mmCIF file of C-alpha atoms in Angstrom:
data_model
loop_
_atom_site.group_PDB
_atom_site.id
_atom_site.type_symbol
_atom_site.label_atom_id
_atom_site.label_comp_id
_atom_site.label_asym_id
_atom_site.label_seq_id
_atom_site.Cartn_x
_atom_site.Cartn_y
_atom_site.Cartn_z
ATOM 1 C CA UNK Z 155 107.347 137.213 79.929
ATOM 2 C CA UNK Z 156 106.373 134.134 77.669
ATOM 3 C CA UNK Z 157 108.221 131.793 80.127
ATOM 4 C CA UNK Z 158 106.072 133.164 82.727
ATOM 5 C CA UNK Z 159 103.016 132.610 80.782
ATOM 6 C CA UNK Z 160 104.035 128.991 80.033
ATOM 7 C CA UNK Z 161 104.380 128.175 83.625
ATOM 8 C CA UNK Z 162 101.140 129.793 84.519
ATOM 9 C CA UNK Z 163 99.352 127.803 81.828
ATOM 10 C CA UNK Z 164 100.976 124.795 82.846
ATOM 11 C CA UNK Z 165 99.621 125.319 86.461
ATOM 12 C CA UNK Z 166 96.064 125.813 84.938
ATOM 13 C CA UNK Z 167 96.227 122.507 83.095
ATOM 14 C CA UNK Z 168 97.343 120.790 86.161
ATOM 15 C CA UNK Z 169 94.732 121.979 88.449
ATOM 16 C CA UNK Z 170 92.059 120.935 85.836
ATOM 17 C CA UNK Z 171 93.428 117.583 85.753
ATOM 18 C CA UNK Z 172 93.059 117.344 89.393
ATOM 19 C CA UNK Z 173 89.898 119.156 89.555
ATOM 20 C CA UNK Z 174 87.917 118.233 86.174
ATOM 21 C CA UNK Z 175 85.008 120.327 87.513
ATOM 22 C CA UNK Z 176 83.829 121.507 90.946
ATOM 23 C CA UNK Z 177 80.502 122.761 89.509
ATOM 24 C CA UNK Z 178 78.608 119.503 88.914
ATOM 25 C CA UNK Z 179 78.833 115.825 89.186
ATOM 26 C CA UNK Z 180 76.875 115.453 85.739
ATOM 27 C CA UNK Z 181 78.654 114.113 82.818
ATOM 28 C CA UNK Z 182 76.671 116.171 80.310
ATOM 29 C CA UNK Z 183 78.640 119.066 79.056
ATOM 30 C CA UNK Z 184 75.625 121.291 79.185
ATOM 31 C CA UNK Z 185 75.540 123.828 82.332
ATOM 32 C CA UNK Z 186 73.483 126.588 83.233
ATOM 33 C CA UNK Z 187 75.166 129.933 84.415
ATOM 34 C CA UNK Z 188 73.085 129.890 87.503
ATOM 35 C CA UNK Z 189 75.035 126.946 88.702
ATOM 36 C CA UNK Z 190 78.249 128.898 88.574
ATOM 37 C CA UNK Z 191 76.557 131.708 90.731
ATOM 38 C CA UNK Z 192 75.424 129.366 93.243
ATOM 39 C CA UNK Z 193 79.099 128.036 93.633
ATOM 40 C CA UNK Z 194 80.211 131.527 94.185
ATOM 41 C CA UNK Z 195 77.598 132.100 96.790
ATOM 42 C CA UNK Z 196 78.762 128.961 98.585
ATOM 43 C CA UNK Z 197 82.414 130.148 98.755
ATOM 44 C CA UNK Z 198 83.739 127.285 96.664
ATOM 45 C CA UNK Z 199 86.463 127.914 94.102
ATOM 46 C CA UNK Z 200 84.835 127.756 90.480
ATOM 47 C CA UNK Z 201 86.793 125.257 88.463
ATOM 48 C CA UNK Z 202 84.979 124.436 85.069
ATOM 49 C CA UNK Z 203 86.335 122.456 82.323
ATOM 50 C CA UNK Z 204 85.093 121.606 78.794
ATOM 51 C CA UNK Z 205 81.481 122.924 79.454
ATOM 52 C CA UNK Z 206 78.827 124.554 77.353
ATOM 53 C CA UNK Z 207 77.345 127.292 79.489
ATOM 54 C CA UNK Z 208 73.736 128.262 78.610
ATOM 55 C CA UNK Z 209 72.047 131.644 79.675
ATOM 56 C CA UNK Z 210 73.567 134.884 80.794
ATOM 57 C CA UNK Z 211 76.307 134.875 83.128
ATOM 58 C CA UNK Z 212 76.062 137.933 85.250
ATOM 59 C CA UNK Z 213 78.427 138.221 88.278
ATOM 60 C CA UNK Z 214 76.653 141.047 89.955
ATOM 61 C CA UNK Z 215 73.828 138.761 90.904
ATOM 62 C CA UNK Z 216 74.877 138.288 94.425
ATOM 63 C CA UNK Z 217 73.182 138.763 97.685
ATOM 64 C CA UNK Z 218 75.757 141.012 99.363
ATOM 65 C CA UNK Z 219 77.030 144.284 98.017
ATOM 66 C CA UNK Z 220 79.576 146.793 99.232
ATOM 67 C CA UNK Z 221 78.967 150.804 98.982
ATOM 68 C CA UNK Z 222 81.706 152.174 96.787
ATOM 69 C CA UNK Z 223 80.477 155.607 96.262
ATOM 70 C CA UNK Z 224 76.649 156.030 96.238
ATOM 71 C CA UNK Z 225 74.874 155.282 94.057
ATOM 72 C CA UNK Z 226 77.746 152.935 92.987
ATOM 73 C CA UNK Z 227 78.180 149.505 94.547
ATOM 74 C CA UNK Z 228 80.623 146.465 94.401
ATOM 75 C CA UNK Z 229 80.019 142.741 94.365
ATOM 76 C CA UNK Z 230 82.865 140.936 95.694
ATOM 77 C CA UNK Z 231 83.952 137.421 94.338
ATOM 78 C CA UNK Z 232 85.977 136.022 97.278
ATOM 79 C CA UNK Z 233 87.015 132.792 95.397
ATOM 80 C CA UNK Z 234 89.335 131.683 92.206
ATOM 81 C CA UNK Z 235 87.336 131.771 89.153
ATOM 82 C CA UNK Z 236 88.463 129.481 86.450
ATOM 83 C CA UNK Z 237 87.280 128.292 83.098
ATOM 84 C CA UNK Z 238 88.961 126.142 80.373
ATOM 85 C CA UNK Z 239 87.753 124.986 76.954
ATOM 86 C CA UNK Z 240 84.303 126.443 77.813
ATOM 87 C CA UNK Z 241 81.654 127.867 75.551
ATOM 88 C CA UNK Z 242 79.593 130.749 76.775
ATOM 89 C CA UNK Z 243 76.098 130.916 74.744
ATOM 90 C CA UNK Z 244 74.840 133.995 76.523
ATOM 91 C CA UNK Z 245 76.099 137.425 77.686
ATOM 92 C CA UNK Z 246 78.864 137.396 80.161
ATOM 93 C CA UNK Z 247 78.713 140.482 82.313
ATOM 94 C CA UNK Z 248 80.430 141.898 85.508
ATOM 95 C CA UNK Z 249 78.514 145.199 85.552
ATOM 96 C CA UNK Z 250 74.833 145.829 85.958
ATOM 97 C CA UNK Z 251 72.181 147.521 87.985
ATOM 98 C CA UNK Z 252 70.109 146.289 90.974
ATOM 99 C CA UNK Z 253 67.172 147.529 93.114
ATOM 100 C CA UNK Z 254 67.764 148.631 96.647
ATOM 101 C CA UNK Z 255 65.024 148.865 99.154
ATOM 102 C CA UNK Z 256 64.008 152.631 99.581
ATOM 103 C CA UNK Z 257 65.987 153.776 96.470
ATOM 104 C CA UNK Z 258 63.870 155.448 93.654
ATOM 105 C CA UNK Z 259 66.258 154.035 90.947
ATOM 106 C CA UNK Z 260 68.328 151.106 90.140
ATOM 107 C CA UNK Z 261 71.803 151.608 91.348
ATOM 108 C CA UNK Z 262 75.109 150.486 89.473
ATOM 109 C CA UNK Z 263 76.809 147.366 90.376
ATOM 110 C CA UNK Z 264 80.447 146.623 89.629
ATOM 111 C CA UNK Z 265 82.492 143.279 90.123
ATOM 112 C CA UNK Z 266 85.537 142.838 92.200
ATOM 113 C CA UNK Z 267 87.417 139.593 91.792
ATOM 114 C CA UNK Z 268 89.471 139.119 95.034
ATOM 115 C CA UNK Z 269 91.507 136.340 93.621
ATOM 116 C CA UNK Z 270 92.453 134.960 90.225
ATOM 117 C CA UNK Z 271 90.038 135.131 87.098
ATOM 118 C CA UNK Z 272 90.729 132.874 84.260
ATOM 119 C CA UNK Z 273 89.036 132.350 80.701
ATOM 120 C CA UNK Z 274 91.545 129.874 79.090
ATOM 121 C CA UNK Z 275 90.671 128.674 75.627
ATOM 122 C CA UNK Z 276 87.029 129.755 75.877
ATOM 123 C CA UNK Z 277 84.514 130.594 73.246
ATOM 124 C CA UNK Z 278 82.334 133.710 73.973
ATOM 125 C CA UNK Z 279 79.333 133.474 71.431
ATOM 126 C CA UNK Z 280 77.464 136.269 73.078
ATOM 127 C CA UNK Z 281 78.274 140.009 74.110
ATOM 128 C CA UNK Z 282 80.996 140.448 76.763
ATOM 129 C CA UNK Z 283 80.428 143.411 79.114
ATOM 130 C CA UNK Z 284 83.118 143.680 81.820
ATOM 131 C CA UNK Z 285 83.375 147.446 82.261
ATOM 132 C CA UNK Z 286 84.796 148.707 85.743
ATOM 133 C CA UNK Z 287 85.875 145.352 86.586
ATOM 134 C CA UNK Z 288 88.621 144.865 89.286
ATOM 135 C CA UNK Z 289 90.812 141.757 89.547
ATOM 136 C CA UNK Z 290 93.056 141.679 92.489
ATOM 137 C CA UNK Z 291 94.791 138.479 91.413
ATOM 138 C CA UNK Z 292 95.894 137.306 87.780
ATOM 139 C CA UNK Z 293 93.802 137.764 84.714
ATOM 140 C CA UNK Z 294 94.133 135.155 81.844
ATOM 141 C CA UNK Z 295 92.123 135.142 78.821
ATOM 142 C CA UNK Z 296 94.579 133.588 76.422
ATOM 143 C CA UNK Z 297 93.514 131.615 73.438
ATOM 144 C CA UNK Z 298 89.814 132.799 73.846
ATOM 145 C CA UNK Z 299 87.618 134.010 71.021
ATOM 146 C CA UNK Z 300 85.131 136.944 71.280
ATOM 147 C CA UNK Z 301 82.489 136.637 68.536
ATOM 148 C CA UNK Z 302 80.552 139.713 69.511
ATOM 149 C CA UNK Z 303 81.341 143.268 70.769
ATOM 150 C CA UNK Z 304 83.447 143.240 73.864
ATOM 151 C CA UNK Z 305 83.777 146.019 76.302
ATOM 152 C CA UNK Z 306 86.202 145.886 79.246
ATOM 153 C CA UNK Z 307 86.827 149.425 79.849
ATOM 154 C CA UNK Z 308 88.243 150.789 82.922
ATOM 155 C CA UNK Z 309 89.614 147.352 83.877
ATOM 156 C CA UNK Z 310 91.969 147.377 86.928
ATOM 157 C CA UNK Z 311 94.289 144.471 87.657
ATOM 158 C CA UNK Z 312 96.348 144.528 90.597
ATOM 159 C CA UNK Z 313 97.878 140.910 90.092
ATOM 160 C CA UNK Z 314 101.255 139.800 88.588
ATOM 161 C CA UNK Z 315 100.058 138.626 85.282
ATOM 162 C CA UNK Z 316 97.518 139.912 82.336
ATOM 163 C CA UNK Z 317 97.440 137.424 79.441
ATOM 164 C CA UNK Z 318 95.555 137.582 76.172
ATOM 165 C CA UNK Z 319 97.833 135.570 74.119
ATOM 166 C CA UNK Z 320 96.492 134.272 70.894
ATOM 167 C CA UNK Z 321 93.159 135.871 71.605
ATOM 168 C CA UNK Z 322 90.707 136.627 68.706
ATOM 169 C CA UNK Z 323 88.155 139.155 68.503
ATOM 170 C CA UNK Z 324 85.703 139.043 65.482
ATOM 171 C CA UNK Z 325 83.986 142.407 66.201
ATOM 172 C CA UNK Z 326 84.815 145.542 68.106
ATOM 173 C CA UNK Z 327 87.039 145.222 71.092
ATOM 174 C CA UNK Z 328 87.254 148.056 73.683
ATOM 175 C CA UNK Z 329 89.711 148.130 76.758
ATOM 176 C CA UNK Z 330 89.966 151.880 77.221
ATOM 177 C CA UNK Z 331 91.406 153.239 80.457
ATOM 178 C CA UNK Z 332 92.936 149.924 81.624
ATOM 179 C CA UNK Z 333 95.191 150.043 84.405
ATOM 180 C CA UNK Z 334 97.756 147.166 85.220
ATOM 181 C CA UNK Z 335 100.183 146.864 88.001
ATOM 182 C CA UNK Z 336 102.150 144.251 85.835
ATOM 183 C CA UNK Z 337 102.923 143.708 82.289
ATOM 184 C CA UNK Z 338 100.288 142.759 79.776
ATOM 185 C CA UNK Z 339 100.926 140.068 76.871
ATOM 186 C CA UNK Z 340 98.929 140.208 73.705
ATOM 187 C CA UNK Z 341 101.494 137.988 71.547
ATOM 188 C CA UNK Z 342 99.530 136.805 68.299
ATOM 189 C CA UNK Z 343 96.279 138.553 69.113
ATOM 190 C CA UNK Z 344 94.020 139.172 66.196
ATOM 191 C CA UNK Z 345 91.482 141.903 65.891
ATOM 192 C CA UNK Z 346 88.875 141.821 62.960
ATOM 193 C CA UNK Z 347 87.047 144.825 64.193
ATOM 194 C CA UNK Z 348 88.177 148.202 65.675
ATOM 195 C CA UNK Z 349 90.493 147.851 68.607
ATOM 196 C CA UNK Z 350 90.405 150.741 71.303
ATOM 197 C CA UNK Z 351 93.025 150.798 74.052
ATOM 198 C CA UNK Z 352 92.700 154.560 74.669
ATOM 199 C CA UNK Z 353 94.116 155.641 77.937
ATOM 200 C CA UNK Z 354 96.142 152.766 79.208
ATOM 201 C CA UNK Z 355 98.372 152.942 82.117
ATOM 202 C CA UNK Z 356 100.514 149.749 82.285
ATOM 203 C CA UNK Z 357 103.898 148.528 83.148
ATOM 204 C CA UNK Z 358 105.313 146.687 79.872
ATOM 205 C CA UNK Z 359 103.262 145.779 76.819
ATOM 206 C CA UNK Z 360 103.761 143.162 74.396
ATOM 207 C CA UNK Z 361 101.791 142.964 71.229
ATOM 208 C CA UNK Z 362 104.248 141.146 68.789
ATOM 209 C CA UNK Z 363 102.618 139.293 65.842
ATOM 210 C CA UNK Z 364 99.454 140.903 66.427
ATOM 211 C CA UNK Z 365 96.983 141.661 63.478
ATOM 212 C CA UNK Z 366 94.542 144.648 63.487
ATOM 213 C CA UNK Z 367 91.985 144.653 60.552
ATOM 214 C CA UNK Z 368 90.397 147.926 61.481
ATOM 215 C CA UNK Z 369 91.396 151.141 63.151
ATOM 216 C CA UNK Z 370 93.421 150.577 66.446
ATOM 217 C CA UNK Z 371 93.949 153.361 69.186
ATOM 218 C CA UNK Z 372 96.688 153.320 72.049
ATOM 219 C CA UNK Z 373 96.596 157.170 72.469
ATOM 220 C CA UNK Z 374 96.829 159.153 75.814
ATOM 221 C CA UNK Z 375 98.451 156.166 77.533
ATOM 222 C CA UNK Z 376 101.283 155.823 79.965
ATOM 223 C CA UNK Z 377 103.733 152.839 79.477
ATOM 224 C CA UNK Z 378 106.107 152.499 82.437
ATOM 225 C CA UNK Z 379 107.891 149.520 80.898
ATOM 226 C CA UNK Z 380 109.053 148.381 77.383
ATOM 227 C CA UNK Z 381 106.368 148.429 74.559
ATOM 228 C CA UNK Z 382 106.891 145.776 71.872
ATOM 229 C CA UNK Z 383 104.852 145.953 68.540
ATOM 230 C CA UNK Z 384 107.426 143.713 66.512
ATOM 231 C CA UNK Z 385 106.143 141.780 63.299
ATOM 232 C CA UNK Z 386 102.620 143.581 63.677
ATOM 233 C CA UNK Z 387 100.225 144.053 60.719
ATOM 234 C CA UNK Z 388 97.956 147.207 60.689
ATOM 235 C CA UNK Z 389 95.400 147.415 57.836
ATOM 236 C CA UNK Z 390 93.991 150.873 59.077
ATOM 237 C CA UNK Z 391 94.906 154.028 60.999
ATOM 238 C CA UNK Z 392 97.045 153.380 64.123
ATOM 239 C CA UNK Z 393 97.133 155.971 67.043
ATOM 240 C CA UNK Z 394 100.080 156.081 69.308
ATOM 241 C CA UNK Z 395 99.681 159.924 69.986
ATOM 242 C CA UNK Z 396 99.715 161.914 73.210
ATOM 243 C CA UNK Z 397 101.332 159.188 75.085
ATOM 244 C CA UNK Z 398 104.162 158.763 77.404
ATOM 245 C CA UNK Z 399 106.754 155.792 76.721
ATOM 246 C CA UNK Z 400 109.170 155.539 79.758
ATOM 247 C CA UNK Z 401 110.798 152.157 78.552
ATOM 248 C CA UNK Z 402 111.891 151.259 75.178
ATOM 249 C CA UNK Z 403 109.784 151.419 72.127
ATOM 250 C CA UNK Z 404 110.009 148.580 69.499
ATOM 251 C CA UNK Z 405 108.152 148.567 66.267
ATOM 252 C CA UNK Z 406 110.411 146.295 64.182
ATOM 253 C CA UNK Z 407 109.380 144.279 60.905
ATOM 254 C CA UNK Z 408 105.824 145.744 61.080
ATOM 255 C CA UNK Z 409 103.558 146.884 58.502
ATOM 256 C CA UNK Z 410 101.037 149.959 58.641
ATOM 257 C CA UNK Z 411 98.828 150.293 55.633
ATOM 258 C CA UNK Z 412 96.997 153.308 57.068
ATOM 259 C CA UNK Z 413 98.142 156.503 58.538
ATOM 260 C CA UNK Z 414 100.154 156.398 61.816
ATOM 261 C CA UNK Z 415 100.060 159.112 64.472
ATOM 262 C CA UNK Z 416 102.915 159.551 67.193
ATOM 263 C CA UNK Z 417 101.672 163.229 67.739
ATOM 264 C CA UNK Z 418 102.947 164.937 70.926
ATOM 265 C CA UNK Z 419 104.229 161.673 72.315
ATOM 266 C CA UNK Z 420 107.252 161.520 74.692
ATOM 267 C CA UNK Z 421 109.719 158.697 74.276
ATOM 268 C CA UNK Z 422 112.141 158.251 77.409
ATOM 269 C CA UNK Z 423 113.687 155.136 75.940
ATOM 270 C CA UNK Z 424 115.026 153.833 72.798
ATOM 271 C CA UNK Z 425 113.014 153.755 69.523
ATOM 272 C CA UNK Z 426 113.462 150.984 67.043
ATOM 273 C CA UNK Z 427 111.561 151.182 63.705
ATOM 274 C CA UNK Z 428 113.981 148.941 61.964
ATOM 275 C CA UNK Z 429 112.691 147.220 58.852
ATOM 276 C CA UNK Z 430 109.018 148.342 59.158
ATOM 277 C CA UNK Z 431 106.935 149.554 56.464
ATOM 278 C CA UNK Z 432 104.713 152.695 56.594
ATOM 279 C CA UNK Z 433 102.478 152.982 53.510
ATOM 280 C CA UNK Z 434 100.548 156.085 54.260
ATOM 281 C CA UNK Z 435 101.188 159.288 56.330
ATOM 282 C CA UNK Z 436 103.296 159.303 59.517
ATOM 283 C CA UNK Z 437 102.348 162.193 61.920
ATOM 284 C CA UNK Z 438 105.207 163.599 64.148
ATOM 285 C CA UNK Z 439 103.980 166.742 65.261
ATOM 286 C CA UNK Z 440 105.575 167.837 68.441
ATOM 287 C CA UNK Z 441 106.994 164.432 69.134
ATOM 288 C CA UNK Z 442 109.837 164.606 71.824
ATOM 289 C CA UNK Z 443 112.448 161.808 72.578
ATOM 290 C CA UNK Z 444 115.836 161.755 74.073
ATOM 291 C CA UNK Z 445 117.558 160.070 71.183
ATOM 292 C CA UNK Z 446 116.938 159.388 67.432
ATOM 293 C CA UNK Z 447 114.939 156.431 66.366
ATOM 294 C CA UNK Z 448 116.719 153.530 64.877
ATOM 295 C CA UNK Z 449 115.415 153.404 61.252
ATOM 296 C CA UNK Z 450 117.517 150.815 59.373
ATOM 297 C CA UNK Z 451 115.750 149.570 56.345
ATOM 298 C CA UNK Z 452 112.379 151.203 57.032
ATOM 299 C CA UNK Z 453 110.134 151.986 54.230
ATOM 300 C CA UNK Z 454 108.322 155.377 54.430
ATOM 301 C CA UNK Z 455 105.876 157.082 52.033
ATOM 302 C CA UNK Z 456 108.555 159.852 51.487
ATOM 303 C CA UNK Z 457 112.346 159.986 51.761
ATOM 304 C CA UNK Z 458 112.565 161.786 54.973
ATOM 305 C CA UNK Z 459 111.529 161.579 58.613
ATOM 306 C CA UNK Z 460 111.322 164.706 60.680
ATOM 307 C CA UNK Z 461 111.982 163.917 64.567
ATOM 308 C CA UNK Z 462 112.530 166.240 67.512
ATOM 309 C CA UNK Z 463 115.166 165.260 69.836
ATOM 310 C CA UNK Z 464 115.275 167.041 73.294
ATOM 311 C CA UNK Z 465 118.244 169.174 73.808
ATOM 312 C CA UNK Z 466 120.178 169.902 77.120
ATOM 313 C CA UNK Z 467 120.012 173.444 78.026
ATOM 314 C CA UNK Z 468 122.422 174.941 80.880
ATOM 315 C CA UNK Z 469 120.656 177.120 83.234
ATOM 316 C CA UNK Z 470 122.129 179.500 85.811
ATOM 317 C CA UNK Z 471 120.147 179.627 89.070
ATOM 318 C CA UNK Z 472 120.459 182.630 91.224
#
């Protein structure tokens, strides 16, 4: 997974060397958000490097919309969008409301990116509101910093890559009900506020070396591939409950200072908790798995760990 990310990042840098910016011939680092929207409307790929982008960037402010399920509509972006080493001073949004002739009230508009969407090494100074966004290509937000509350709920990525490597969130970060048709990589991610990943439906998930300063929630999720939380530090309560883990679940050499819940979760693959430290309560009510977890050198608040292993029962059919 990391090798693929390296190759993808290298391709980003190469493209930016060839196309330093397609947005403006000016030497100034300052740029208005309206210039980006004009480029999208012109049908050109947006490749922006080393710019300070002023005003709110709203990807729903296009001239043409598609009816999704009235009163909801979609704004389609048919080009690649790529930002590298950029600072966004205003709000960045992919969801909004617009007036339609003959309608008594404004309708909701959501954005569909038909190709790749990249925010590499970017600094978001304002709020990020990207709920109900669809990315049909790859999504890259690695090395980016989110300084205000971030909401990317109901994100749907159809491409072969989702990268949030070394990202930082200084306030609350919400990515509830995300659906990825690929693995997602959050290695070395840092969350100072609450992190909410409730209801994820993804392939593999990689969160090694991540830091969670407040509560974090991965409950009610379905993971089709391996889930890796090695060398993770969780300062508050962690929820892994009511989820289905179809691949292996690794939680090795990690530390949980608050309560941890695996209540009613189902594990179909291996479970490895080796050398991890749990300082508070570990909730295991109605947990089901097909094998015992590996617990070598694990530290628990009590001396025992009660775990339910599914048993094979012979049934005679008539």
